[in-house]
Tab-separated table of C-alpha atoms in Angstrom:
chain	number	residue	atom	x	y	z
A	231	UNK	CA	-16.923	-9.322	-2.135
A	232	UNK	CA	-21.008	-8.330	-0.502
A	233	UNK	CA	-22.664	-5.337	-1.109
A	234	UNK	CA	-23.572	-2.807	0.574
A	235	UNK	CA	-27.070	-3.895	-0.596
A	236	UNK	CA	-26.566	-7.359	0.451
A	237	UNK	CA	-25.329	-6.120	4.280
A	238	UNK	CA	-28.541	-4.217	5.015
A	239	UNK	CA	-31.027	-6.668	4.010
A	240	UNK	CA	-28.830	-8.900	6.224
A	241	UNK	CA	-29.069	-6.805	9.042
A	242	UNK	CA	-32.310	-6.554	8.969
A	243	UNK	CA	-33.139	-9.679	8.010
A	244	UNK	CA	-30.330	-11.396	10.884
A	245	UNK	CA	-28.789	-9.366	12.531
A	246	UNK	CA	-31.249	-6.535	13.880
A	247	UNK	CA	-32.774	-9.129	16.588
A	248	UNK	CA	-29.688	-9.587	17.914
A	249	UNK	CA	-28.779	-6.300	17.910
A	250	UNK	CA	-31.686	-5.035	20.200
A	251	UNK	CA	-30.977	-7.199	23.099
A	252	UNK	CA	-27.076	-5.489	22.446
A	253	UNK	CA	-28.748	-2.588	22.426
A	254	UNK	CA	-30.870	-2.656	25.394
A	255	UNK	CA	-27.692	-2.858	27.439
A	256	UNK	CA	-25.523	-0.010	26.048
A	257	UNK	CA	-29.328	1.748	26.721
A	258	UNK	CA	-28.931	1.250	30.472
A	259	UNK	CA	-25.545	1.269	31.140
A	260	UNK	CA	-25.929	4.923	29.712
A	261	UNK	CA	-28.693	5.501	32.354
A	262	UNK	CA	-26.202	4.349	34.652
A	263	UNK	CA	-23.340	6.435	33.389
A	264	UNK	CA	-25.421	10.034	32.766
A	265	UNK	CA	-26.647	9.443	36.261
A	266	UNK	CA	-23.281	8.866	37.806
A	267	UNK	CA	-21.870	12.158	35.926
A	268	UNK	CA	-25.014	13.822	37.296
A	269	UNK	CA	-24.698	12.594	40.205
A	270	UNK	CA	-20.666	12.535	41.740
A	271	UNK	CA	-21.165	16.245	39.056
A	272	UNK	CA	-23.503	17.943	41.201
A	273	UNK	CA	-22.015	16.657	44.860
A	274	UNK	CA	-18.710	18.111	43.668
A	275	UNK	CA	-20.503	21.576	43.027
A	276	UNK	CA	-23.063	20.971	45.871
A	277	UNK	CA	-19.525	20.726	47.992
A	278	UNK	CA	-17.765	23.486	47.137
A	279	UNK	CA	-20.827	25.604	46.841
A	280	UNK	CA	-21.723	24.316	50.656
A	281	UNK	CA	-17.645	26.022	51.768
A	282	UNK	CA	-18.022	28.976	49.677
A	283	UNK	CA	-21.525	30.544	51.726
A	284	UNK	CA	-21.706	27.781	55.064
A	285	UNK	CA	-18.265	27.929	55.899
A	286	UNK	CA	-15.262	30.721	56.896
A	287	UNK	CA	-12.659	30.413	54.859
A	288	UNK	CA	-9.797	30.721	57.758
A	289	UNK	CA	-11.936	26.776	58.769
A	290	UNK	CA	-9.744	23.427	58.026
A	291	UNK	CA	-13.500	22.829	57.311
A	292	UNK	CA	-12.863	25.369	54.050
A	293	UNK	CA	-10.499	23.306	52.552
A	294	UNK	CA	-11.177	20.082	53.038
A	295	UNK	CA	-15.590	21.014	51.877
A	296	UNK	CA	-13.118	22.560	48.148
A	297	UNK	CA	-10.673	20.774	48.241
A	298	UNK	CA	-10.688	17.685	49.374
A	299	UNK	CA	-13.953	16.722	49.263
A	300	UNK	CA	-14.216	17.852	45.641
A	301	UNK	CA	-11.905	14.662	44.690
A	302	UNK	CA	-12.905	12.045	47.072
A	303	UNK	CA	-15.966	12.153	45.399
A	304	UNK	CA	-14.756	12.143	41.766
A	305	UNK	CA	-12.555	8.737	42.988
A	306	UNK	CA	-16.494	7.436	44.362
A	307	UNK	CA	-17.447	8.440	40.502
A	308	UNK	CA	-14.998	5.882	39.353
A	309	UNK	CA	-15.476	3.832	41.129
A	310	UNK	CA	-19.295	3.645	40.727
A	311	UNK	CA	-18.333	3.681	37.656
A	312	UNK	CA	-16.055	0.216	37.073
A	313	UNK	CA	-18.378	-1.272	40.876
A	314	UNK	CA	-21.568	-1.309	38.933
A	315	UNK	CA	-21.960	1.046	36.103
A	316	UNK	CA	-20.051	-0.150	33.619
A	317	UNK	CA	-21.556	-3.503	31.324
A	318	UNK	CA	-17.848	-4.930	31.633
A	319	UNK	CA	-18.939	-8.124	28.594
A	320	UNK	CA	-19.961	-5.417	26.417
A	321	UNK	CA	-17.838	-4.902	24.012
A	322	UNK	CA	-16.720	-8.284	24.410
A	323	UNK	CA	-20.258	-9.783	23.468
A	324	UNK	CA	-20.233	-6.465	20.383
A	325	UNK	CA	-16.778	-7.919	18.778
A	326	UNK	CA	-18.766	-11.019	18.841
A	327	UNK	CA	-22.227	-10.171	18.046
A	328	UNK	CA	-21.215	-7.590	15.464
A	329	UNK	CA	-18.316	-7.435	14.383
A	330	UNK	CA	-17.334	-11.291	13.654
A	331	UNK	CA	-21.029	-11.596	12.571
A	332	UNK	CA	-19.951	-9.037	10.061
A	333	UNK	CA	-16.463	-9.938	9.158
A	334	UNK	CA	-18.447	-14.122	8.199
A	335	UNK	CA	-20.687	-12.318	6.764
A	336	UNK	CA	-18.231	-11.544	3.701
A	337	UNK	CA	-16.330	-14.041	4.073
A	338	UNK	CA	-17.379	-17.265	6.212
A	339	UNK	CA	-13.205	-18.199	4.969
A	340	UNK	CA	-11.611	-15.872	7.726
A	341	UNK	CA	-10.770	-15.757	10.999
A	342	UNK	CA	-11.602	-13.613	13.586
A	343	UNK	CA	-9.191	-13.145	17.189
A	344	UNK	CA	-10.539	-9.678	18.795
A	345	UNK	CA	-8.159	-8.843	21.255
A	346	UNK	CA	-4.881	-10.458	19.351
A	347	UNK	CA	-2.836	-8.461	16.409
A	348	UNK	CA	0.233	-8.793	14.308
A	349	UNK	CA	3.434	-8.614	15.734
A	350	UNK	CA	5.437	-6.252	16.079
A	351	UNK	CA	8.287	-8.023	13.905
A	352	UNK	CA	6.130	-8.326	10.724
A	353	UNK	CA	4.896	-4.687	11.333
A	354	UNK	CA	8.906	-3.520	11.023
A	355	UNK	CA	9.794	-6.116	8.506
A	356	UNK	CA	7.456	-4.075	6.591
A	357	UNK	CA	9.551	-0.934	6.257
A	358	UNK	CA	6.939	1.315	6.605
A	359	UNK	CA	7.376	3.038	9.867
A	360	UNK	CA	11.497	3.372	10.866
A	361	UNK	CA	10.813	5.131	13.366
A	362	UNK	CA	11.948	3.072	16.568
A	363	UNK	CA	8.751	1.671	18.884
A	364	UNK	CA	9.178	2.005	22.283
A	365	UNK	CA	4.981	1.026	22.715
A	366	UNK	CA	3.111	-1.403	20.423
A	367	UNK	CA	-0.382	-1.965	21.004
A	368	UNK	CA	-2.527	-3.732	19.111
A	369	UNK	CA	-6.183	-5.499	18.665
A	370	UNK	CA	-8.919	-7.095	15.865
A	371	UNK	CA	-7.144	-9.309	14.755
A	372	UNK	CA	-8.343	-10.690	10.901
A	373	UNK	CA	-6.729	-13.563	9.329
A	374	UNK	CA	-7.583	-16.221	6.004
A	375	UNK	CA	-7.042	-16.251	2.690
A	376	UNK	CA	-10.226	-14.876	-0.443
A	377	UNK	CA	-9.045	-16.705	-3.736
A	378	UNK	CA	-6.019	-17.386	-3.973
A	379	UNK	CA	-4.449	-14.392	-1.690
A	380	UNK	CA	-3.786	-15.333	1.628
A	381	UNK	CA	-3.958	-11.761	4.272
A	382	UNK	CA	-3.754	-10.413	7.894
A	383	UNK	CA	-4.719	-7.509	9.046
A	384	UNK	CA	-5.100	-5.984	12.597
A	385	UNK	CA	-5.113	-2.030	13.777
A	386	UNK	CA	-2.038	-0.569	15.408
A	387	UNK	CA	-1.460	2.024	17.633
A	388	UNK	CA	3.103	2.259	17.734
A	389	UNK	CA	3.982	4.863	19.588
A	390	UNK	CA	7.510	6.492	20.846
A	391	UNK	CA	8.352	8.332	23.883
A	392	UNK	CA	10.732	11.597	24.757
A	393	UNK	CA	11.512	12.771	27.776
A	394	UNK	CA	11.251	16.866	28.329
A	395	UNK	CA	13.852	18.884	30.643
A	396	UNK	CA	11.649	18.024	33.485
A	397	UNK	CA	11.831	14.524	33.314
A	398	UNK	CA	8.378	13.812	32.112
A	399	UNK	CA	7.610	11.673	29.758
A	400	UNK	CA	5.676	12.254	26.353
A	401	UNK	CA	4.523	10.070	23.957
A	402	UNK	CA	4.097	10.480	20.493
A	403	UNK	CA	2.160	8.263	17.399
A	404	UNK	CA	4.277	6.505	14.573
A	405	UNK	CA	1.390	5.199	14.106
A	406	UNK	CA	-2.394	4.888	13.976
A	407	UNK	CA	-4.616	2.995	11.609
A	408	UNK	CA	-5.097	-0.952	10.316
A	409	UNK	CA	-2.339	-2.665	9.403
A	410	UNK	CA	-2.617	-5.218	6.725
A	411	UNK	CA	-0.341	-8.267	5.377
A	412	UNK	CA	-0.516	-10.253	1.627
A	413	UNK	CA	1.135	-12.655	0.122
A	414	UNK	CA	1.601	-10.429	-3.118
A	415	UNK	CA	1.400	-12.049	-6.463
A	416	UNK	CA	5.206	-11.297	-8.356
A	417	UNK	CA	8.148	-13.289	-7.000
A	418	UNK	CA	10.803	-10.503	-5.962
A	419	UNK	CA	14.287	-9.648	-4.402
A	420	UNK	CA	14.101	-6.215	-2.837
A	421	UNK	CA	12.006	-3.826	-0.773
A	422	UNK	CA	10.547	-0.956	-2.386
A	423	UNK	CA	8.080	0.814	-0.270
A	424	UNK	CA	5.927	3.674	-1.181
A	425	UNK	CA	4.770	6.217	0.935
A	426	UNK	CA	2.594	9.353	1.219
A	427	UNK	CA	3.752	12.141	-0.552
A	428	UNK	CA	3.998	15.708	2.042
A	429	UNK	CA	6.129	17.586	-0.111
A	430	UNK	CA	4.026	18.616	-3.037
A	431	UNK	CA	5.907	18.004	-6.310
A	432	UNK	CA	8.477	21.810	-6.653
A	433	UNK	CA	12.156	21.319	-7.462
A	434	UNK	CA	13.441	21.798	-3.303
A	435	UNK	CA	10.531	19.178	-2.860
A	436	UNK	CA	12.372	16.647	-4.729
A	437	UNK	CA	16.042	17.535	-3.505
A	438	UNK	CA	14.106	16.861	-0.209
A	439	UNK	CA	12.910	13.494	-1.466
A	440	UNK	CA	15.523	12.470	-2.761
A	441	UNK	CA	18.575	13.253	0.314
A	442	UNK	CA	15.816	10.907	2.382
A	443	UNK	CA	19.033	9.960	5.233
A	444	UNK	CA	16.958	8.114	7.286
A	445	UNK	CA	16.556	5.413	4.432
A	446	UNK	CA	18.405	2.952	2.334
A	447	UNK	CA	16.334	3.069	-0.796
A	448	UNK	CA	16.859	5.489	-3.333
A	449	UNK	CA	14.411	7.377	-4.406
A	450	UNK	CA	12.312	6.237	-7.508
A	451	UNK	CA	11.073	8.472	-9.928
A	452	UNK	CA	7.853	7.151	-11.598
A	453	UNK	CA	5.979	8.564	-14.933
A	454	UNK	CA	2.644	8.765	-13.112
A	455	UNK	CA	1.790	12.860	-12.329
A	456	UNK	CA	-1.545	11.692	-10.619
A	457	UNK	CA	0.396	9.053	-8.640
A	458	UNK	CA	2.910	11.244	-8.120
A	459	UNK	CA	1.035	13.528	-5.980
A	460	UNK	CA	0.129	11.449	-3.780
A	461	UNK	CA	3.293	9.225	-3.225
A	462	UNK	CA	6.142	9.269	-3.053
A	463	UNK	CA	7.946	5.561	-3.287
A	464	UNK	CA	11.573	4.682	-2.154
A	465	UNK	CA	13.248	1.540	-2.934
A	466	UNK	CA	16.149	-1.139	-3.384
A	467	UNK	CA	16.328	-1.925	-7.036
A	468	UNK	CA	14.365	0.802	-9.939
A	469	UNK	CA	13.083	-1.747	-11.940
A	470	UNK	CA	12.729	-3.956	-9.297
A	471	UNK	CA	10.525	-1.270	-7.858
A	472	UNK	CA	8.740	-1.126	-11.592
A	473	UNK	CA	8.681	-4.694	-12.415
A	474	UNK	CA	5.948	-4.694	-9.087
A	475	UNK	CA	4.452	-1.641	-9.067
A	476	UNK	CA	2.762	-1.481	-12.675
A	477	UNK	CA	1.417	0.938	-14.990
A	478	UNK	CA	-2.179	-0.985	-13.993
A	479	UNK	CA	-1.146	-1.403	-9.772
A	480	UNK	CA	-0.165	2.830	-9.607
A	481	UNK	CA	-2.867	3.498	-10.885
A	482	UNK	CA	-5.209	0.815	-8.280
A	483	UNK	CA	-3.462	2.871	-5.885
A	484	UNK	CA	-4.194	6.304	-6.268
A	485	UNK	CA	-8.359	4.802	-7.118
A	486	UNK	CA	-7.702	3.010	-3.506
A	487	UNK	CA	-6.644	5.982	-2.176
A	488	UNK	CA	-9.020	8.412	-3.303
A	489	UNK	CA	-11.982	5.932	-1.621
A	490	UNK	CA	-10.669	6.438	1.317
A	491	UNK	CA	-9.422	9.901	1.746
A	492	UNK	CA	-6.989	8.102	4.546
A	493	UNK	CA	-2.832	8.787	4.570
A	494	UNK	CA	-1.474	5.561	2.649
A	495	UNK	CA	1.525	3.727	3.493
A	496	UNK	CA	2.650	0.453	0.845
A	497	UNK	CA	5.825	-1.205	0.731
A	498	UNK	CA	6.407	-4.460	-0.742
A	499	UNK	CA	9.376	-6.960	0.871
A	500	UNK	CA	10.533	-10.137	-0.144
A	501	UNK	CA	7.595	-11.610	-2.136
A	502	UNK	CA	4.855	-9.657	0.696
A	503	UNK	CA	2.558	-6.767	0.658
A	504	UNK	CA	2.275	-3.835	3.673
A	505	UNK	CA	0.002	-2.090	3.561
A	506	UNK	CA	-0.815	1.024	6.673
A	507	UNK	CA	-3.515	2.987	6.238
A	508	UNK	CA	-3.551	5.789	9.795
A	509	UNK	CA	-6.769	6.442	11.452
A	510	UNK	CA	-7.285	8.790	14.365
A	511	UNK	CA	-10.548	6.856	14.994
A	512	UNK	CA	-10.276	3.780	16.944
A	513	UNK	CA	-11.218	0.710	14.699
A	514	UNK	CA	-13.528	-1.236	15.199
A	515	UNK	CA	-15.280	-0.347	19.209
A	516	UNK	CA	-18.357	0.466	20.101
A	517	UNK	CA	-20.276	3.401	21.048
A	518	UNK	CA	-22.109	3.971	24.057
A	519	UNK	CA	-23.629	7.246	22.352
A	520	UNK	CA	-24.743	5.004	19.102
A	521	UNK	CA	-27.427	3.101	18.487
A	522	UNK	CA	-27.267	0.039	16.893
A	523	UNK	CA	-30.779	-1.130	16.346
A	524	UNK	CA	-30.330	2.008	13.165
A	525	UNK	CA	-28.861	0.437	10.268
A	526	UNK	CA	-27.021	4.026	9.436
A	527	UNK	CA	-24.892	3.333	12.453
A	528	UNK	CA	-23.594	-0.386	12.011
A	529	UNK	CA	-22.874	0.741	8.375
A	530	UNK	CA	-19.764	1.890	8.696
A	531	UNK	CA	-18.055	-0.887	10.675
A	532	UNK	CA	-19.218	-3.081	7.957
A	533	UNK	CA	-17.485	-0.332	5.222
A	534	UNK	CA	-14.295	-0.197	7.247
A	535	UNK	CA	-14.214	-4.211	7.453
A	536	UNK	CA	-14.570	-4.258	3.457
A	537	UNK	CA	-12.347	-1.970	2.830
A	538	UNK	CA	-9.953	-4.157	4.447
A	539	UNK	CA	-11.082	-7.464	3.006
A	540	UNK	CA	-11.305	-5.593	-0.178
A	541	UNK	CA	-7.811	-4.821	-0.416
A	542	UNK	CA	-7.113	-7.939	-2.421
A	543	UNK	CA	-9.410	-7.567	-5.261
A	544	UNK	CA	-9.368	-3.791	-5.183
A	545	UNK	CA	-5.096	-4.415	-5.704
A	546	UNK	CA	-5.859	-7.289	-8.117
A	547	UNK	CA	-3.864	-10.585	-6.034
A	548	UNK	CA	-5.229	-12.944	-7.488
A	549	UNK	CA	-4.556	-12.279	-10.078
A	550	UNK	CA	-1.943	-15.140	-10.596
A	551	UNK	CA	-0.342	-14.628	-14.690
A	552	UNK	CA	3.308	-14.673	-13.429
A	553	UNK	CA	4.841	-17.744	-12.370
A	554	UNK	CA	4.349	-17.490	-9.178
A	555	UNK	CA	1.054	-18.923	-8.349
B	223	UNK	CA	47.121	35.904	-8.196
B	224	UNK	CA	45.679	34.891	-5.319
B	225	UNK	CA	42.536	35.754	-6.784
B	226	UNK	CA	43.026	33.584	-10.340
B	227	UNK	CA	44.447	30.082	-8.867
B	228	UNK	CA	41.552	30.125	-6.962
B	229	UNK	CA	39.077	31.048	-9.343
B	230	UNK	CA	41.052	28.403	-11.629
B	231	UNK	CA	40.609	25.633	-8.534
B	232	UNK	CA	36.759	26.555	-8.662
B	233	UNK	CA	36.329	25.376	-12.388
B	234	UNK	CA	38.216	22.614	-11.976
B	235	UNK	CA	36.434	21.726	-9.038
B	236	UNK	CA	33.579	22.017	-10.869
B	237	UNK	CA	34.399	20.300	-14.391
B	238	UNK	CA	34.925	17.602	-11.997
B	239	UNK	CA	31.848	17.153	-10.432
B	240	UNK	CA	29.790	17.688	-13.881
B	241	UNK	CA	31.514	15.101	-15.758
B	242	UNK	CA	30.925	12.568	-12.965
B	243	UNK	CA	27.584	13.744	-13.303
B	244	UNK	CA	27.240	12.761	-16.921
B	245	UNK	CA	29.332	9.300	-16.432
B	246	UNK	CA	26.919	8.630	-14.112
B	247	UNK	CA	23.775	9.568	-15.157
B	248	UNK	CA	24.807	7.697	-18.780
B	249	UNK	CA	25.703	4.898	-16.574
B	250	UNK	CA	22.633	4.149	-15.364
B	251	UNK	CA	20.687	4.438	-18.130
B	252	UNK	CA	23.422	2.310	-20.051
B	253	UNK	CA	22.401	-0.364	-16.897
B	254	UNK	CA	18.703	-0.470	-17.659
B	255	UNK	CA	19.098	-0.519	-21.305
B	256	UNK	CA	21.463	-3.942	-20.206
B	257	UNK	CA	18.475	-5.109	-18.090
B	258	UNK	CA	16.174	-4.847	-21.059
B	259	UNK	CA	18.905	-6.826	-23.345
B	260	UNK	CA	19.172	-9.263	-20.576
B	261	UNK	CA	14.951	-9.829	-20.837
B	262	UNK	CA	15.239	-9.531	-23.977
B	263	UNK	CA	17.058	-12.656	-24.682
B	264	UNK	CA	14.922	-14.853	-21.877
B	265	UNK	CA	11.790	-13.934	-23.850
B	266	UNK	CA	13.796	-15.511	-26.825
B	267	UNK	CA	14.365	-18.373	-25.311
B	268	UNK	CA	11.171	-19.169	-24.685
B	269	UNK	CA	9.504	-18.193	-28.088
B	270	UNK	CA	10.873	-22.123	-29.739
B	271	UNK	CA	8.652	-23.328	-26.470
B	272	UNK	CA	6.146	-21.375	-26.357
B	273	UNK	CA	5.249	-22.807	-30.464
B	274	UNK	CA	6.440	-26.279	-29.539
B	275	UNK	CA	3.269	-26.167	-27.370
B	276	UNK	CA	1.160	-24.551	-29.270
B	277	UNK	CA	1.505	-25.721	-32.705
B	278	UNK	CA	0.045	-29.029	-31.573
B	279	UNK	CA	-3.096	-27.176	-31.233
B	280	UNK	CA	-3.345	-24.454	-33.402
B	281	UNK	CA	-3.046	-25.039	-36.557
B	282	UNK	CA	-4.913	-22.515	-38.575
B	283	UNK	CA	-1.773	-20.018	-36.260
B	284	UNK	CA	0.780	-20.909	-38.439
B	285	UNK	CA	0.643	-17.538	-39.664
B	286	UNK	CA	1.694	-16.097	-36.558
B	287	UNK	CA	3.782	-18.915	-34.891
B	288	UNK	CA	5.969	-18.940	-38.403
B	289	UNK	CA	6.429	-15.017	-38.767
B	290	UNK	CA	7.572	-15.157	-34.374
B	291	UNK	CA	10.362	-17.326	-35.110
B	292	UNK	CA	11.300	-14.775	-38.205
B	293	UNK	CA	11.211	-12.220	-36.085
B	294	UNK	CA	13.249	-14.251	-33.075
B	295	UNK	CA	15.714	-15.591	-35.260
B	296	UNK	CA	16.259	-11.654	-37.130
B	297	UNK	CA	16.273	-10.234	-33.533
B	298	UNK	CA	18.999	-12.672	-32.280
B	299	UNK	CA	20.881	-12.192	-35.732
B	300	UNK	CA	22.767	-9.155	-34.662
B	301	UNK	CA	23.988	-6.283	-36.507
B	302	UNK	CA	20.869	-4.238	-36.489
B	303	UNK	CA	20.511	0.079	-35.781
B	304	UNK	CA	19.286	0.705	-32.189
B	305	UNK	CA	15.905	1.603	-34.008
B	306	UNK	CA	15.326	-1.491	-35.861
B	307	UNK	CA	15.732	-3.087	-32.979
B	308	UNK	CA	13.154	-1.465	-30.555
B	309	UNK	CA	11.321	-2.312	-34.128
B	310	UNK	CA	11.765	-5.851	-33.791
B	311	UNK	CA	11.506	-6.101	-30.383
B	312	UNK	CA	7.288	-3.859	-30.784
B	313	UNK	CA	6.813	-6.525	-33.152
B	314	UNK	CA	7.891	-9.527	-31.655
B	315	UNK	CA	5.733	-8.357	-28.232
B	316	UNK	CA	2.657	-7.510	-30.816
B	317	UNK	CA	3.018	-11.094	-32.233
B	318	UNK	CA	3.090	-12.659	-28.885
B	319	UNK	CA	-0.062	-11.745	-27.664
B	320	UNK	CA	-1.448	-11.961	-30.856
B	321	UNK	CA	-0.832	-15.347	-30.173
B	322	UNK	CA	-2.148	-15.723	-26.227
B	323	UNK	CA	-5.152	-13.743	-27.747
B	324	UNK	CA	-5.594	-17.208	-30.238
B	325	UNK	CA	-4.904	-19.867	-28.080
B	326	UNK	CA	-8.712	-18.156	-26.252
B	327	UNK	CA	-10.155	-20.507	-28.913
B	328	UNK	CA	-8.332	-23.019	-27.109
B	329	UNK	CA	-9.430	-24.430	-23.901
B	330	UNK	CA	-7.805	-28.012	-24.578
B	331	UNK	CA	-4.468	-25.492	-25.091
B	332	UNK	CA	-5.272	-23.646	-22.182
B	333	UNK	CA	-5.645	-26.082	-19.783
B	334	UNK	CA	-2.316	-27.858	-20.073
B	335	UNK	CA	0.091	-27.332	-17.374
B	336	UNK	CA	2.840	-27.208	-20.266
B	337	UNK	CA	1.113	-23.723	-20.775
B	338	UNK	CA	0.156	-22.617	-18.682
B	339	UNK	CA	3.107	-22.243	-16.782
B	340	UNK	CA	5.249	-21.028	-20.087
B	341	UNK	CA	1.904	-18.525	-20.309
B	342	UNK	CA	3.320	-17.193	-16.929
B	343	UNK	CA	7.400	-16.819	-17.194
B	344	UNK	CA	5.751	-14.919	-20.586
B	345	UNK	CA	3.976	-12.657	-18.388
B	346	UNK	CA	6.650	-12.057	-16.173
B	347	UNK	CA	9.252	-11.686	-18.903
B	348	UNK	CA	7.186	-8.931	-20.195
B	349	UNK	CA	6.516	-7.266	-17.468
B	350	UNK	CA	10.114	-6.896	-16.101
B	351	UNK	CA	11.203	-5.761	-19.633
B	352	UNK	CA	8.205	-2.499	-19.241
B	353	UNK	CA	9.659	-2.043	-16.224
B	354	UNK	CA	13.222	-1.788	-17.936
B	355	UNK	CA	11.738	-0.110	-20.270
B	356	UNK	CA	10.108	2.585	-17.843
B	357	UNK	CA	12.986	2.201	-15.471
B	358	UNK	CA	15.189	3.028	-19.021
B	359	UNK	CA	13.347	6.142	-20.052
B	360	UNK	CA	13.382	7.594	-15.886
B	361	UNK	CA	17.184	7.152	-16.214
B	362	UNK	CA	17.236	9.146	-20.474
B	363	UNK	CA	15.786	12.471	-19.075
B	364	UNK	CA	17.382	12.744	-15.538
B	365	UNK	CA	20.652	12.562	-18.134
B	366	UNK	CA	18.987	14.416	-20.979
B	367	UNK	CA	18.063	16.540	-18.519
B	368	UNK	CA	22.072	17.367	-17.704
B	369	UNK	CA	22.649	17.479	-20.958
B	370	UNK	CA	19.586	20.328	-21.721
B	371	UNK	CA	19.832	22.827	-18.704
B	372	UNK	CA	22.217	25.283	-17.880
B	373	UNK	CA	24.586	25.032	-16.957
B	374	UNK	CA	25.012	21.796	-17.372
B	375	UNK	CA	24.514	22.182	-21.094
B	376	UNK	CA	27.756	23.674	-20.811
B	377	UNK	CA	30.238	21.073	-20.013
B	378	UNK	CA	27.581	18.539	-21.848
B	379	UNK	CA	28.884	20.478	-25.002
B	380	UNK	CA	32.765	20.666	-24.111
B	381	UNK	CA	32.402	16.676	-23.240
B	382	UNK	CA	30.107	15.406	-26.143
B	383	UNK	CA	27.767	14.515	-24.175
B	384	UNK	CA	24.559	14.167	-26.508
B	385	UNK	CA	20.853	13.404	-25.848
B	386	UNK	CA	19.007	9.979	-25.992
B	387	UNK	CA	16.036	9.096	-27.724
B	388	UNK	CA	13.768	7.490	-25.307
B	389	UNK	CA	11.448	4.252	-25.984
B	390	UNK	CA	8.492	4.336	-27.254
B	391	UNK	CA	5.814	2.144	-25.728
B	392	UNK	CA	4.597	-0.067	-27.973
B	393	UNK	CA	0.996	-0.322	-28.404
B	394	UNK	CA	0.056	-3.950	-26.770
B	395	UNK	CA	1.140	-2.115	-23.527
B	396	UNK	CA	-1.030	0.481	-23.646
B	397	UNK	CA	-4.099	-1.943	-23.981
B	398	UNK	CA	-2.381	-4.451	-21.132
B	399	UNK	CA	-5.214	-4.523	-19.082
B	400	UNK	CA	-7.694	-5.685	-21.814
B	401	UNK	CA	-5.142	-8.340	-22.352
B	402	UNK	CA	-4.457	-9.328	-18.565
B	403	UNK	CA	-8.545	-9.355	-18.151
B	404	UNK	CA	-9.046	-12.624	-20.786
B	405	UNK	CA	-6.606	-14.379	-19.078
B	406	UNK	CA	-7.969	-13.469	-15.255
B	407	UNK	CA	-8.912	-16.647	-14.142
């Protein structure tokens, strides 16, 4: 696994030059964006002020200037942005020139497909989120093998919808973040699900966790209090869940959870490991407001990718000391 | 009269629920214990294979090999008290651990496919044994809580359900991580 220092020297020696060109484009787009915002906003304000001071409220022009003109100007602004303002290939080039380069720097054997993502069947197979999905989307698909372990990950967003009494549709997020799948190093038959513990460890929490009607898996009480502080475990088979979650893997999950701080969902189904990390930000996306020529602003991309690829090492998936090779 | 009947009915209902709960908890502990037994037998089956595979190479470790064979024979004889049995299993775990550590000195043996397969199977059984032991302890804690906590302890007393002992984790398992490090390729 590459360290941050190694990445910094790679950035300074090799990435920086390319980032300069990309950053020029970003600045150009930012300038256009600002001029469109100022132009559109100013014109909208002017039309309203003109109506108030120059046209008497009874006349039709007053209505047009106060209500219609700002809308038309705003739409023109949007049109200007999409035709002249934005750089259509910026995001694609950003992903090819920065994200892909970082991924290949970490491991040349990995494949990156910016507009592909893990399928809904795999997501549902994990049994991590049981809410019925109405909208499923994602991007930034990475797959490959490190040592003996094959893995895949991508960004995923899933939502369900509700309809209000007025007939309005509302969308609610089920999961948004990084979804990771790997070949697990032990054979097993059933399903074990590790979820964030949101209820704490009190007596009432225990009762509520036990009577989880949405799951067919039963609560598995593990002996590590530190682990129970972060997670609650459900499984088809009490013994198999403990076979999968060995004491050392439990410790590794605690360390991993502490390392990134976001909600962590892990499941073990059909000899695969599924892992979902909730993020509020969009992963691996450029921002027009952040320069690319400073190491500090490129660093988070490296850290996010390293975290995902590092799961294989962090959870010790390459240790094949059991019968599964 | 009605009140007495209702009170009696409620008492009988509580007794049935409490009794069935004890049975359920005891069965869960027994199930976990029988898995320990199954895994222990699986391990006994592997020991002769292990000894046969390694003895050609490990002349200097003859003592350890003899020891593990004897331990296996004693465990398989049966008629042991649970405490003796647990002790014996822990000794087997420790001796097998010693053999696996000793193997490090015999790279030729370590490289053979036969040994690698056997080592994988042994590690798997050890981990399953540990899982079954942990499941047993978790089930026993639930059962003991019911036996010792009020008001269910009253029913436990009436039906003669007694607390059970937890299984100690063998020393070798606590050092699990270090031992595994030796085998990571």
